[in-house]
Amino acid sequence: MLNVALPKGRLGEKVYAMFEKAGFECPSIKENNRKLIFENEEVGVRYFWVKPSDVAIYVERGAADIGVAGKDILLEYTPEVYELLDLNIGKCRMAVAGKKDFRYDMTRTLRVATKFKNIASSHYLSKGMDIDIIHLNGSIEIAPILDLSDVIVDIVETGTTLKENNLEVIEEIVPISARFIANKTSYKFKAEAINRIVNQMALEQAEAK
Ligand code: PRP
């Protein structure tokens, strides 16, 4: 049985469709209910819906053999997993954003609000800048507006959230997309099944181009 952690939400539905196409269908997953685990014994697959930011934890600890996680989470938490394929979906970018008239003031410690403190720290470390990290769990865009921070480090997808809050991108840090990840031990023992899925997904991608 192959255990697959899927990120709950719109991205997860796209990801499931890719698994289905690769031959790992599980029709019960489309039932409209609040169940979180779905299994198709015939094909040998069990899916579970988890919070997108938790997928890597399930995979790292072996509760899931494989899963799909955003590159943002992989960069932030550096889990011990194999990153096998860039699925080229869930594309966005990690960026520094601030108020429209924002300019760096090198005489003061920069206050940075973010969910991604490691990404933010290493970005500013590479610029040799001293920062004060303010760790928030969501609605990061509010921080500069209320002068809780000078800038934010956050994910920008369409840019709508920034625009509607009168903020703009100051610097792009790194492009983000969804990655196929595998538990290191599972990859040893279930290599054939895992490679079959990865290869099939890579093929689908190439055909779609
Ligand atoms: C993410 C991110 C931004 C927004 C960017 O938030 O933190 O707020 O999406 O998308 P956009 O560029 O298309 O507007 P999410 O919806 O995950 O909520 P949260 O960070 O407030 O929890």
Short mmCIF file of C-alpha atoms and ligand atoms in Angstrom, two decimals:
data_model
loop_
_atom_site.label_atom_id
_atom_site.label_comp_id
_atom_site.label_asym_id
_atom_site.label_seq_id
_atom_site.Cartn_x
_atom_site.Cartn_y
_atom_site.Cartn_z
CA MET A 1 0.00 0.00 0.00
CA LEU A 2 1.34 3.41 -1.01
CA ASN A 3 0.44 6.18 1.43
CA VAL A 4 0.04 9.60 -0.16
CA ALA A 5 -0.30 12.92 1.69
CA LEU A 6 -2.21 15.41 -0.42
CA PRO A 7 -2.40 19.14 0.37
CA LYS A 8 -6.02 19.95 1.24
CA GLY A 9 -7.55 22.55 -1.09
CA ARG A 10 -7.52 23.59 -4.73
CA LEU A 11 -3.90 22.54 -5.30
CA GLY A 12 -4.62 19.13 -3.78
CA GLU A 13 -7.45 18.51 -6.21
CA LYS A 14 -5.12 19.22 -9.14
CA VAL A 15 -2.52 16.93 -7.61
CA TYR A 16 -5.03 14.11 -7.11
CA ALA A 17 -6.04 14.44 -10.78
CA MET A 18 -2.37 13.87 -11.68
CA PHE A 19 -2.21 10.73 -9.55
CA GLU A 20 -5.46 9.52 -11.08
CA LYS A 21 -4.05 10.00 -14.57
CA ALA A 22 -0.94 8.08 -13.54
CA GLY A 23 -3.18 5.08 -12.76
CA PHE A 24 -3.66 5.55 -9.02
CA GLU A 25 -7.35 6.37 -8.98
CA CYS A 26 -9.46 6.29 -5.85
CA PRO A 27 -13.08 7.18 -6.78
CA SER A 28 -14.27 7.46 -3.16
CA ILE A 29 -12.13 10.61 -2.76
CA LYS A 30 -14.65 12.52 -4.87
CA GLU A 31 -17.50 11.83 -2.43
CA ASN A 32 -18.69 15.01 -0.86
CA ASN A 33 -17.99 14.38 2.82
CA ARG A 34 -15.60 15.33 5.61
CA LYS A 35 -13.55 12.14 5.54
CA LEU A 36 -9.79 12.64 5.42
CA ILE A 37 -8.57 9.17 4.41
CA PHE A 38 -9.48 7.34 1.21
CA GLU A 39 -8.23 4.00 0.03
CA ASN A 40 -8.30 1.90 -3.12
CA GLU A 41 -7.04 -1.54 -2.17
CA GLU A 42 -7.15 -2.82 -5.72
CA VAL A 43 -4.63 -0.25 -6.94
CA GLY A 44 -2.76 -0.27 -3.62
CA VAL A 45 -3.07 3.38 -2.70
CA ARG A 46 -4.26 5.33 0.33
CA TYR A 47 -4.69 9.11 0.19
CA PHE A 48 -5.03 11.50 3.07
CA TRP A 49 -5.82 15.19 3.02
CA VAL A 50 -3.57 17.22 5.28
CA LYS A 51 -2.88 20.90 5.76
CA PRO A 52 -0.52 21.92 2.92
CA SER A 53 2.16 23.08 5.34
CA ASP A 54 2.03 19.69 7.13
CA VAL A 55 2.60 17.42 4.11
CA ALA A 56 6.39 17.40 4.55
CA ILE A 57 6.05 16.38 8.21
CA TYR A 58 3.97 13.29 7.29
CA VAL A 59 6.45 12.37 4.58
CA GLU A 60 9.59 13.05 6.61
CA ARG A 61 8.35 10.87 9.48
CA GLY A 62 7.11 8.09 7.20
CA ALA A 63 3.39 8.41 7.97
CA ALA A 64 3.15 9.03 4.23
CA ASP A 65 5.47 7.47 1.64
CA ILE A 66 5.03 10.33 -0.77
CA GLY A 67 3.31 13.69 -0.97
CA VAL A 68 3.19 17.05 -2.64
CA ALA A 69 4.53 20.11 -0.86
CA GLY A 70 5.26 23.69 -1.85
CA LYS A 71 8.90 24.66 -2.35
CA ASP A 72 8.26 27.41 0.25
CA ILE A 73 7.71 24.78 2.95
CA LEU A 74 10.74 22.75 1.81
CA LEU A 75 12.97 25.84 1.94
CA GLU A 76 11.61 26.97 5.28
CA TYR A 77 11.70 23.66 7.19
CA THR A 78 14.33 21.71 5.17
CA PRO A 79 12.72 18.32 5.92
CA GLU A 80 14.82 15.19 5.31
CA VAL A 81 12.92 14.00 2.23
CA TYR A 82 13.73 13.40 -1.42
CA GLU A 83 12.44 16.03 -3.79
CA LEU A 84 11.77 14.00 -6.93
CA LEU A 85 9.89 16.27 -9.32
CA ASP A 86 8.84 19.86 -9.88
CA LEU A 87 5.15 19.55 -10.75
CA ASN A 88 5.05 23.07 -12.18
CA ILE A 89 1.72 23.81 -10.54
CA GLY A 90 0.87 26.02 -7.59
CA LYS A 91 3.30 28.55 -9.01
CA CYS A 92 3.96 31.73 -7.08
CA ARG A 93 6.97 33.59 -5.68
CA MET A 94 8.44 34.39 -2.31
CA ALA A 95 8.93 38.13 -2.13
CA VAL A 96 9.68 41.07 0.10
CA ALA A 97 6.85 43.60 0.01
CA GLY A 98 6.18 46.92 1.64
CA LYS A 99 4.35 50.22 1.34
CA LYS A 100 4.69 51.98 -1.99
CA ASP A 101 7.10 54.64 -0.75
CA PHE A 102 9.26 52.20 1.22
CA ARG A 103 13.07 52.64 1.13
CA TYR A 104 15.63 50.68 3.15
CA ASP A 105 17.06 52.75 6.01
CA MET A 106 20.46 51.22 6.82
CA THR A 107 20.71 53.14 10.10
CA ARG A 108 17.84 51.14 11.68
CA THR A 109 17.17 47.44 12.24
CA LEU A 110 14.64 46.33 9.65
CA ARG A 111 11.41 44.85 11.06
CA VAL A 112 10.23 41.93 8.92
CA ALA A 113 6.84 40.25 9.44
CA THR A 114 6.55 36.75 8.02
CA LYS A 115 5.40 33.15 8.34
CA PHE A 116 8.76 32.13 6.82
CA LYS A 117 11.37 33.18 9.33
CA ASN A 118 14.19 31.00 7.98
CA ILE A 119 13.71 32.16 4.39
CA ALA A 120 13.54 35.78 5.56
CA SER A 121 16.62 35.43 7.80
CA SER A 122 18.79 33.86 5.13
CA HIS A 123 17.67 36.40 2.53
CA TYR A 124 18.73 39.33 4.72
CA LEU A 125 21.83 37.53 5.98
CA SER A 126 22.99 37.27 2.37
CA LYS A 127 22.53 41.03 2.07
CA GLY A 128 24.42 41.57 5.32
CA MET A 129 21.43 43.27 6.90
CA ASP A 130 20.42 43.07 10.52
CA ILE A 131 16.72 42.29 10.95
CA ASP A 132 14.10 41.85 13.63
CA ILE A 133 11.75 39.01 12.66
CA ILE A 134 8.11 39.24 13.68
CA HIS A 135 6.59 35.81 13.27
CA LEU A 136 2.92 35.86 12.23
CA ASN A 137 0.61 33.03 11.18
CA GLY A 138 -1.44 34.76 8.49
CA SER A 139 -2.80 38.05 7.12
CA ILE A 140 0.82 39.19 6.99
CA GLU A 141 -0.09 42.13 4.72
CA ILE A 142 -1.61 43.98 7.67
CA ALA A 143 1.75 44.33 9.45
CA PRO A 144 3.28 47.23 7.46
CA ILE A 145 -0.07 49.02 7.31
CA LEU A 146 -0.31 49.09 11.11
CA ASP A 147 3.43 49.81 11.44
CA LEU A 148 3.99 46.47 13.15
CA SER A 149 6.74 45.91 10.59
CA ASP A 150 8.63 47.77 7.83
CA VAL A 151 8.27 44.98 5.26
CA ILE A 152 6.85 41.49 4.90
CA VAL A 153 8.29 38.33 3.40
CA ASP A 154 5.41 36.34 1.96
CA ILE A 155 4.02 34.44 -0.97
CA VAL A 156 2.73 36.46 -3.91
CA GLU A 157 0.57 34.64 -6.41
CA THR A 158 -1.66 36.99 -8.39
CA GLY A 159 -0.51 40.09 -6.49
CA THR A 160 -4.10 40.98 -5.65
CA THR A 161 -3.68 40.88 -1.88
CA LEU A 162 -0.74 43.29 -2.06
CA LYS A 163 -2.51 45.61 -4.47
CA GLU A 164 -5.72 45.78 -2.45
CA ASN A 165 -3.72 46.68 0.63
CA ASN A 166 -1.59 49.32 -1.13
CA LEU A 167 1.60 47.30 -0.89
CA GLU A 168 4.05 46.33 -3.61
CA VAL A 169 6.84 43.87 -4.26
CA ILE A 170 10.23 45.29 -3.28
CA GLU A 171 12.36 42.26 -4.12
CA GLU A 172 11.70 38.77 -5.37
CA ILE A 173 13.45 36.10 -3.33
CA VAL A 174 12.69 32.81 -5.07
CA PRO A 175 10.11 31.26 -7.43
CA ILE A 176 7.88 28.64 -5.78
CA SER A 177 5.99 25.63 -7.14
CA ALA A 178 4.64 22.29 -5.92
CA ARG A 179 7.17 19.46 -5.57
CA PHE A 180 6.71 15.70 -5.46
CA ILE A 181 8.48 14.45 -2.32
CA ALA A 182 9.23 10.98 -0.94
CA ASN A 183 10.20 9.54 2.40
CA LYS A 184 13.82 8.35 2.22
CA THR A 185 13.15 4.83 3.54
CA SER A 186 9.99 4.38 1.47
CA TYR A 187 11.95 5.33 -1.60
CA LYS A 188 14.30 2.41 -0.92
CA PHE A 189 11.57 -0.16 -0.45
CA LYS A 190 8.85 1.13 -2.76
CA ALA A 191 11.09 2.56 -5.45
CA GLU A 192 9.33 0.83 -8.30
CA ALA A 193 5.85 2.15 -7.52
CA ILE A 194 7.15 5.61 -6.66
CA ASN A 195 9.27 5.86 -9.82
CA ARG A 196 6.32 4.70 -11.89
CA ILE A 197 4.24 7.63 -10.63
CA VAL A 198 7.07 10.16 -10.96
CA ASN A 199 7.88 9.05 -14.51
CA GLN A 200 4.23 9.08 -15.51
CA MET A 201 3.78 12.58 -14.10
CA ALA A 202 6.93 13.82 -15.84
CA LEU A 203 5.62 12.35 -19.10
CA GLU A 204 2.24 14.05 -18.66
CA GLN A 205 4.06 17.34 -18.10
CA ALA A 206 6.15 16.93 -21.22
CA GLU A 207 3.02 16.11 -23.27
CA ALA A 208 1.17 19.12 -21.91
CA LYS A 209 3.95 21.45 -23.12
C1 PRP B 1 -1.38 33.72 0.71
C2 PRP B 1 -0.25 34.71 0.96
C3 PRP B 1 -0.87 36.01 0.52
C4 PRP B 1 -1.79 35.59 -0.60
C5 PRP B 1 -1.14 35.92 -1.93
O1 PRP B 1 -2.23 33.80 1.78
O2 PRP B 1 0.13 34.69 2.32
O3 PRP B 1 -1.58 36.60 1.56
O4 PRP B 1 -1.98 34.19 -0.48
O5 PRP B 1 -1.99 35.63 -3.01
P1 PRP B 1 -2.30 36.71 -4.14
O6 PRP B 1 -1.00 37.29 -4.59
O7 PRP B 1 -2.95 35.89 -5.23
O8 PRP B 1 -3.22 37.74 -3.59
P2 PRP B 1 -3.23 32.66 2.21
O9 PRP B 1 -4.45 32.69 1.36
O10 PRP B 1 -2.51 31.36 2.26
O11 PRP B 1 -3.66 33.15 3.67
P3 PRP B 1 -2.84 33.60 4.95
O12 PRP B 1 -1.38 33.75 4.62
O13 PRP B 1 -3.44 34.90 5.33
O14 PRP B 1 -3.08 32.51 5.93
#
